[in-house]
mmCIF file of C-alpha atoms in Angstrom:
data_model
loop_
_atom_site.group_PDB
_atom_site.id
_atom_site.type_symbol
_atom_site.label_atom_id
_atom_site.label_comp_id
_atom_site.label_asym_id
_atom_site.label_seq_id
_atom_site.Cartn_x
_atom_site.Cartn_y
_atom_site.Cartn_z
ATOM 1 C CA UNK A 1 10.937 28.218 17.207
ATOM 2 C CA UNK A 2 9.262 30.506 14.657
ATOM 3 C CA UNK A 3 5.812 32.037 15.171
ATOM 4 C CA UNK A 4 4.404 29.826 12.402
ATOM 5 C CA UNK A 5 5.761 26.687 14.094
ATOM 6 C CA UNK A 6 4.388 27.798 17.460
ATOM 7 C CA UNK A 7 0.923 28.275 15.949
ATOM 8 C CA UNK A 8 1.098 24.929 14.192
ATOM 9 C CA UNK A 9 2.179 23.164 17.373
ATOM 10 C CA UNK A 10 -0.730 24.663 19.295
ATOM 11 C CA UNK A 11 -3.101 23.342 16.598
ATOM 12 C CA UNK A 12 -2.159 19.758 17.517
ATOM 13 C CA UNK A 13 -1.953 19.228 21.273
ATOM 14 C CA UNK A 14 -2.226 15.427 20.831
ATOM 15 C CA UNK A 15 0.244 13.049 19.242
ATOM 16 C CA UNK A 16 -0.533 10.430 16.613
ATOM 17 C CA UNK A 17 -0.578 7.617 19.172
ATOM 18 C CA UNK A 18 -3.018 9.540 21.352
ATOM 19 C CA UNK A 19 -5.550 10.102 18.596
ATOM 20 C CA UNK A 20 -5.918 7.186 16.212
ATOM 21 C CA UNK A 21 -9.187 8.398 14.663
ATOM 22 C CA UNK A 22 -7.604 11.184 12.603
ATOM 23 C CA UNK A 23 -4.431 10.492 10.577
ATOM 24 C CA UNK A 24 -1.725 12.831 11.813
ATOM 25 C CA UNK A 25 -1.076 14.149 8.287
ATOM 26 C CA UNK A 26 -4.634 15.476 8.221
ATOM 27 C CA UNK A 27 -4.256 17.453 11.435
ATOM 28 C CA UNK A 28 -2.011 20.214 10.072
ATOM 29 C CA UNK A 29 0.108 21.277 7.109
ATOM 30 C CA UNK A 30 3.215 20.985 9.256
ATOM 31 C CA UNK A 31 2.499 17.348 10.026
ATOM 32 C CA UNK A 32 1.951 16.618 6.328
ATOM 33 C CA UNK A 33 5.243 18.327 5.477
ATOM 34 C CA UNK A 34 7.066 16.088 7.964
ATOM 35 C CA UNK A 35 5.444 12.931 6.572
ATOM 36 C CA UNK A 36 6.341 13.908 3.010
ATOM 37 C CA UNK A 37 9.902 14.614 4.105
ATOM 38 C CA UNK A 38 10.019 11.249 5.875
ATOM 39 C CA UNK A 39 9.054 9.464 2.669
ATOM 40 C CA UNK A 40 11.871 11.159 0.755
ATOM 41 C CA UNK A 41 14.477 10.414 3.426
ATOM 42 C CA UNK A 42 13.460 6.794 4.020
ATOM 43 C CA UNK A 43 13.220 6.044 0.294
ATOM 44 C CA UNK A 44 16.645 7.568 -0.392
ATOM 45 C CA UNK A 45 18.601 6.329 2.640
ATOM 46 C CA UNK A 46 16.681 3.298 3.901
ATOM 47 C CA UNK A 47 15.292 2.736 7.367
ATOM 48 C CA UNK A 48 18.500 2.008 9.276
ATOM 49 C CA UNK A 49 20.575 4.827 7.788
ATOM 50 C CA UNK A 50 17.884 7.499 8.110
ATOM 51 C CA UNK A 51 18.231 9.730 11.181
ATOM 52 C CA UNK A 52 15.955 12.207 12.893
ATOM 53 C CA UNK A 53 18.459 14.924 11.981
ATOM 54 C CA UNK A 54 17.961 14.068 8.287
ATOM 55 C CA UNK A 55 14.210 14.099 8.737
ATOM 56 C CA UNK A 56 14.317 17.425 10.549
ATOM 57 C CA UNK A 57 16.450 19.072 7.872
ATOM 58 C CA UNK A 58 14.342 17.727 5.010
ATOM 59 C CA UNK A 59 11.123 18.902 6.660
ATOM 60 C CA UNK A 60 12.600 22.277 7.617
ATOM 61 C CA UNK A 61 11.259 22.171 11.186
ATOM 62 C CA UNK A 62 12.753 22.311 14.657
ATOM 63 C CA UNK A 63 13.392 19.197 16.753
ATOM 64 C CA UNK A 64 10.656 20.234 19.168
ATOM 65 C CA UNK A 65 8.139 20.461 16.323
ATOM 66 C CA UNK A 66 9.232 17.068 14.996
ATOM 67 C CA UNK A 67 8.681 15.409 18.354
ATOM 68 C CA UNK A 68 5.377 17.189 18.842
ATOM 69 C CA UNK A 69 3.950 14.932 16.142
ATOM 70 C CA UNK A 70 6.116 11.813 16.408
ATOM 71 C CA UNK A 71 7.744 10.045 19.335
ATOM 72 C CA UNK A 72 10.719 8.712 17.385
ATOM 73 C CA UNK A 73 12.023 7.569 13.993
ATOM 74 C CA UNK A 74 9.936 4.410 14.081
ATOM 75 C CA UNK A 75 6.813 6.484 14.672
ATOM 76 C CA UNK A 76 7.616 8.585 11.619
ATOM 77 C CA UNK A 77 8.242 5.468 9.559
ATOM 78 C CA UNK A 78 4.915 3.924 10.576
ATOM 79 C CA UNK A 79 2.973 7.042 9.610
ATOM 80 C CA UNK A 80 4.942 7.366 6.374
ATOM 81 C CA UNK A 81 3.968 3.814 5.373
ATOM 82 C CA UNK A 82 0.304 4.434 6.181
ATOM 83 C CA UNK A 83 0.278 7.744 4.298
ATOM 84 C CA UNK A 84 2.063 6.321 1.255
ATOM 85 C CA UNK A 85 -0.217 3.283 1.018
ATOM 86 C CA UNK A 86 -3.318 5.450 1.460
ATOM 87 C CA UNK A 87 -2.171 7.738 -1.352
ATOM 88 C CA UNK A 88 -1.397 4.830 -3.674
ATOM 89 C CA UNK A 89 -4.789 3.243 -3.067
ATOM 90 C CA UNK A 90 -6.537 6.567 -3.594
ATOM 91 C CA UNK A 91 -4.614 7.192 -6.829
ATOM 92 C CA UNK A 92 -5.561 3.932 -8.561
ATOM 93 C CA UNK A 93 -8.888 3.238 -6.804
ATOM 94 C CA UNK A 94 -8.216 -0.485 -6.508
ATOM 95 C CA UNK A 95 -10.260 -0.537 -3.312
ATOM 96 C CA UNK A 96 -13.408 0.183 -5.350
ATOM 97 C CA UNK A 97 -15.269 -2.659 -7.075
ATOM 98 C CA UNK A 98 -16.381 -1.854 -10.628
ATOM 99 C CA UNK A 99 -17.707 -4.036 -13.445
ATOM 100 C CA UNK A 100 -20.915 -5.941 -14.189
ATOM 101 C CA UNK A 101 -19.477 -9.473 -14.167
ATOM 102 C CA UNK A 102 -16.933 -11.410 -12.124
ATOM 103 C CA UNK A 103 -14.445 -11.309 -14.997
ATOM 104 C CA UNK A 104 -14.796 -7.538 -15.419
ATOM 105 C CA UNK A 105 -14.442 -6.890 -11.697
ATOM 106 C CA UNK A 106 -11.333 -9.049 -11.448
ATOM 107 C CA UNK A 107 -9.826 -7.416 -14.524
ATOM 108 C CA UNK A 108 -10.457 -3.886 -13.272
ATOM 109 C CA UNK A 109 -9.034 -4.441 -9.813
ATOM 110 C CA UNK A 110 -6.069 -6.448 -11.164
ATOM 111 C CA UNK A 111 -5.205 -3.757 -13.723
ATOM 112 C CA UNK A 112 -5.272 -1.053 -11.055
ATOM 113 C CA UNK A 113 -3.183 -3.131 -8.666
ATOM 114 C CA UNK A 114 -0.546 -4.168 -11.195
ATOM 115 C CA UNK A 115 -0.300 -0.601 -12.491
ATOM 116 C CA UNK A 116 0.434 0.505 -8.941
ATOM 117 C CA UNK A 117 2.986 -2.246 -8.332
ATOM 118 C CA UNK A 118 4.968 -1.239 -11.404
ATOM 119 C CA UNK A 119 5.343 2.370 -10.272
ATOM 120 C CA UNK A 120 8.861 3.293 -9.103
ATOM 121 C CA UNK A 121 7.604 4.373 -5.689
ATOM 122 C CA UNK A 122 6.170 0.923 -5.006
ATOM 123 C CA UNK A 123 9.588 -0.686 -5.321
ATOM 124 C CA UNK A 124 11.105 1.910 -2.979
ATOM 125 C CA UNK A 125 8.385 1.370 -0.388
ATOM 126 C CA UNK A 126 8.671 -2.415 -0.606
ATOM 127 C CA UNK A 127 12.454 -2.360 -0.220
ATOM 128 C CA UNK A 128 12.497 -0.021 2.769
ATOM 129 C CA UNK A 129 9.728 -2.008 4.479
ATOM 130 C CA UNK A 130 11.642 -5.256 4.001
ATOM 131 C CA UNK A 131 14.686 -3.595 5.553
ATOM 132 C CA UNK A 132 12.654 -2.162 8.426
ATOM 133 C CA UNK A 133 10.985 -5.497 9.151
ATOM 134 C CA UNK A 134 14.394 -7.083 9.793
ATOM 135 C CA UNK A 135 14.845 -4.717 12.719
ATOM 136 C CA UNK A 136 11.206 -4.624 13.834
ATOM 137 C CA UNK A 137 8.992 -7.438 12.453
ATOM 138 C CA UNK A 138 5.806 -5.516 13.175
ATOM 139 C CA UNK A 139 6.835 -2.910 10.574
ATOM 140 C CA UNK A 140 6.553 -5.570 7.885
ATOM 141 C CA UNK A 141 3.173 -6.634 9.243
ATOM 142 C CA UNK A 142 2.054 -3.007 9.145
ATOM 143 C CA UNK A 143 3.065 -2.645 5.493
ATOM 144 C CA UNK A 144 1.277 -5.857 4.538
ATOM 145 C CA UNK A 145 -1.904 -4.718 6.256
ATOM 146 C CA UNK A 146 -1.820 -1.261 4.645
ATOM 147 C CA UNK A 147 -0.814 -2.453 1.168
ATOM 148 C CA UNK A 148 -1.021 -6.013 -0.216
ATOM 149 C CA UNK A 149 -3.741 -7.130 2.178
ATOM 150 C CA UNK A 150 -6.039 -4.326 1.017
ATOM 151 C CA UNK A 151 -5.954 -5.741 -2.518
ATOM 152 C CA UNK A 152 -6.532 -9.277 -1.271
ATOM 153 C CA UNK A 153 -9.538 -8.166 0.771
ATOM 154 C CA UNK A 154 -11.063 -6.443 -2.257
ATOM 155 C CA UNK A 155 -10.624 -9.645 -4.274
ATOM 156 C CA UNK A 156 -12.160 -11.636 -1.412
ATOM 157 C CA UNK A 157 -15.171 -9.330 -1.485
ATOM 158 C CA UNK A 158 -15.507 -9.726 -5.263
ATOM 159 C CA UNK A 159 -15.358 -13.525 -5.006
ATOM 160 C CA UNK A 160 -17.771 -13.623 -2.074
ATOM 161 C CA UNK A 161 -20.365 -11.540 -3.938
ATOM 162 C CA UNK A 162 -19.870 -13.658 -7.061
ATOM 163 C CA UNK A 163 -20.394 -16.798 -4.987
ATOM 164 C CA UNK A 164 -23.661 -15.381 -3.672
ATOM 165 C CA UNK A 165 -24.767 -14.784 -7.277
ATOM 166 C CA UNK A 166 -23.738 -18.288 -8.261
ATOM 167 C CA UNK A 167 -20.905 -17.034 -10.522
ATOM 168 C CA UNK A 168 -18.121 -18.552 -8.448
ATOM 169 C CA UNK A 169 -18.186 -22.194 -7.256
ATOM 170 C CA UNK A 170 -17.435 -21.607 -3.579
ATOM 171 C CA UNK A 171 -19.675 -20.924 -0.627
ATOM 172 C CA UNK A 172 -19.796 -17.243 0.259
ATOM 173 C CA UNK A 173 -19.875 -18.350 3.914
ATOM 174 C CA UNK A 174 -16.593 -20.263 3.646
ATOM 175 C CA UNK A 175 -14.246 -17.404 4.473
ATOM 176 C CA UNK A 176 -11.155 -19.612 4.547
ATOM 177 C CA UNK A 177 -11.702 -20.898 1.004
ATOM 178 C CA UNK A 178 -12.557 -17.441 -0.286
ATOM 179 C CA UNK A 179 -9.443 -16.019 1.359
ATOM 180 C CA UNK A 180 -7.284 -18.797 -0.119
ATOM 181 C CA UNK A 181 -8.708 -18.117 -3.580
ATOM 182 C CA UNK A 182 -8.061 -14.381 -3.219
ATOM 183 C CA UNK A 183 -4.481 -15.088 -2.120
ATOM 184 C CA UNK A 184 -3.947 -17.264 -5.181
ATOM 185 C CA UNK A 185 -5.315 -14.606 -7.515
ATOM 186 C CA UNK A 186 -3.161 -11.884 -5.957
ATOM 187 C CA UNK A 187 -0.080 -14.052 -6.420
ATOM 188 C CA UNK A 188 -0.957 -14.745 -10.053
ATOM 189 C CA UNK A 189 -1.444 -11.051 -10.802
ATOM 190 C CA UNK A 190 1.886 -10.036 -9.260
ATOM 191 C CA UNK A 191 3.682 -12.938 -10.926
ATOM 192 C CA UNK A 192 7.178 -12.253 -12.219
ATOM 193 C CA UNK A 193 6.294 -8.670 -13.077
ATOM 194 C CA UNK A 194 6.857 -7.266 -9.625
ATOM 195 C CA UNK A 195 10.068 -9.278 -9.206
ATOM 196 C CA UNK A 196 11.411 -7.807 -12.453
ATOM 197 C CA UNK A 197 10.332 -4.350 -11.327
ATOM 198 C CA UNK A 198 12.128 -4.689 -7.989
ATOM 199 C CA UNK A 199 15.317 -5.652 -9.808
ATOM 200 C CA UNK A 200 15.003 -2.768 -12.279
ATOM 201 C CA UNK A 201 12.566 -0.070 -11.090
ATOM 202 C CA UNK A 202 13.208 2.116 -14.135
ATOM 203 C CA UNK A 203 12.180 -0.567 -16.624
ATOM 204 C CA UNK A 204 8.787 -0.088 -18.259
ATOM 205 C CA UNK A 205 6.432 -2.763 -19.550
ATOM 206 C CA UNK A 206 4.158 -2.439 -22.610
ATOM 207 C CA UNK A 207 0.512 -1.923 -21.652
ATOM 208 C CA UNK A 208 -0.604 -4.681 -24.022
ATOM 209 C CA UNK A 209 1.791 -7.110 -22.395
ATOM 210 C CA UNK A 210 0.395 -6.285 -18.968
ATOM 211 C CA UNK A 211 -3.225 -6.570 -20.136
ATOM 212 C CA UNK A 212 -2.504 -9.911 -21.821
ATOM 213 C CA UNK A 213 -1.023 -11.205 -18.566
ATOM 214 C CA UNK A 214 -4.045 -10.081 -16.575
ATOM 215 C CA UNK A 215 -6.426 -11.750 -19.044
ATOM 216 C CA UNK A 216 -4.372 -14.945 -18.924
ATOM 217 C CA UNK A 217 -4.322 -14.914 -15.100
ATOM 218 C CA UNK A 218 -8.085 -14.478 -14.905
ATOM 219 C CA UNK A 219 -8.733 -17.297 -17.401
ATOM 220 C CA UNK A 220 -6.461 -19.742 -15.610
ATOM 221 C CA UNK A 221 -7.713 -18.704 -12.179
ATOM 222 C CA UNK A 222 -11.367 -19.218 -13.074
ATOM 223 C CA UNK A 223 -10.548 -22.457 -14.911
ATOM 224 C CA UNK A 224 -8.963 -23.800 -11.723
ATOM 225 C CA UNK A 225 -12.218 -23.267 -9.834
ATOM 226 C CA UNK A 226 -14.616 -24.232 -12.594
ATOM 227 C CA UNK A 227 -16.656 -27.296 -11.773
ATOM 228 C CA UNK A 228 -16.288 -30.262 -14.171
#
């Protein structure tokens, strides 16, 4: 092991599973390098075909350094999913509510979310998580919690606040109805667009076409809940 690796290893005496408060990629540059390498390997080869030897070579670290941060391949995959989702959310800011009205807030969060979904990396992440979930169901649950569910929770918050203001005809205290409405809106926003993207990740969609779809989804969604 090189001197640099020895120093980096000493900087992180605890593993990711031992310290859940701080993401492992924030503990050292070496850990971040491994996570970035894991993303590249998993996206290119898939979950089943990826090996720790591939991950080690891509990261340019020794086996001992690799296992200092991660117990096994599954551990690296879990952290990779969390890191990737966190970066995507940070990049488009769809976890932040902006806009003065319900319509504006829904449009802003939907535009950010759909923009993210139509990025090539989103398709790669989705595909590898589907593959991984076949071997370990909890990996799929992890991806849902870190990705799609974050958007749904933001929409739930928007609808709940709108209900408190009297802009949305549901009770803010009825969490089940609010959650069902947020699920419906998320499904409408994704629509066929994400399916088409999964089938052809390199295909691009005109911005006007996307915006028109978002406007249509919001109109029909609100019309479905509008009181007679």
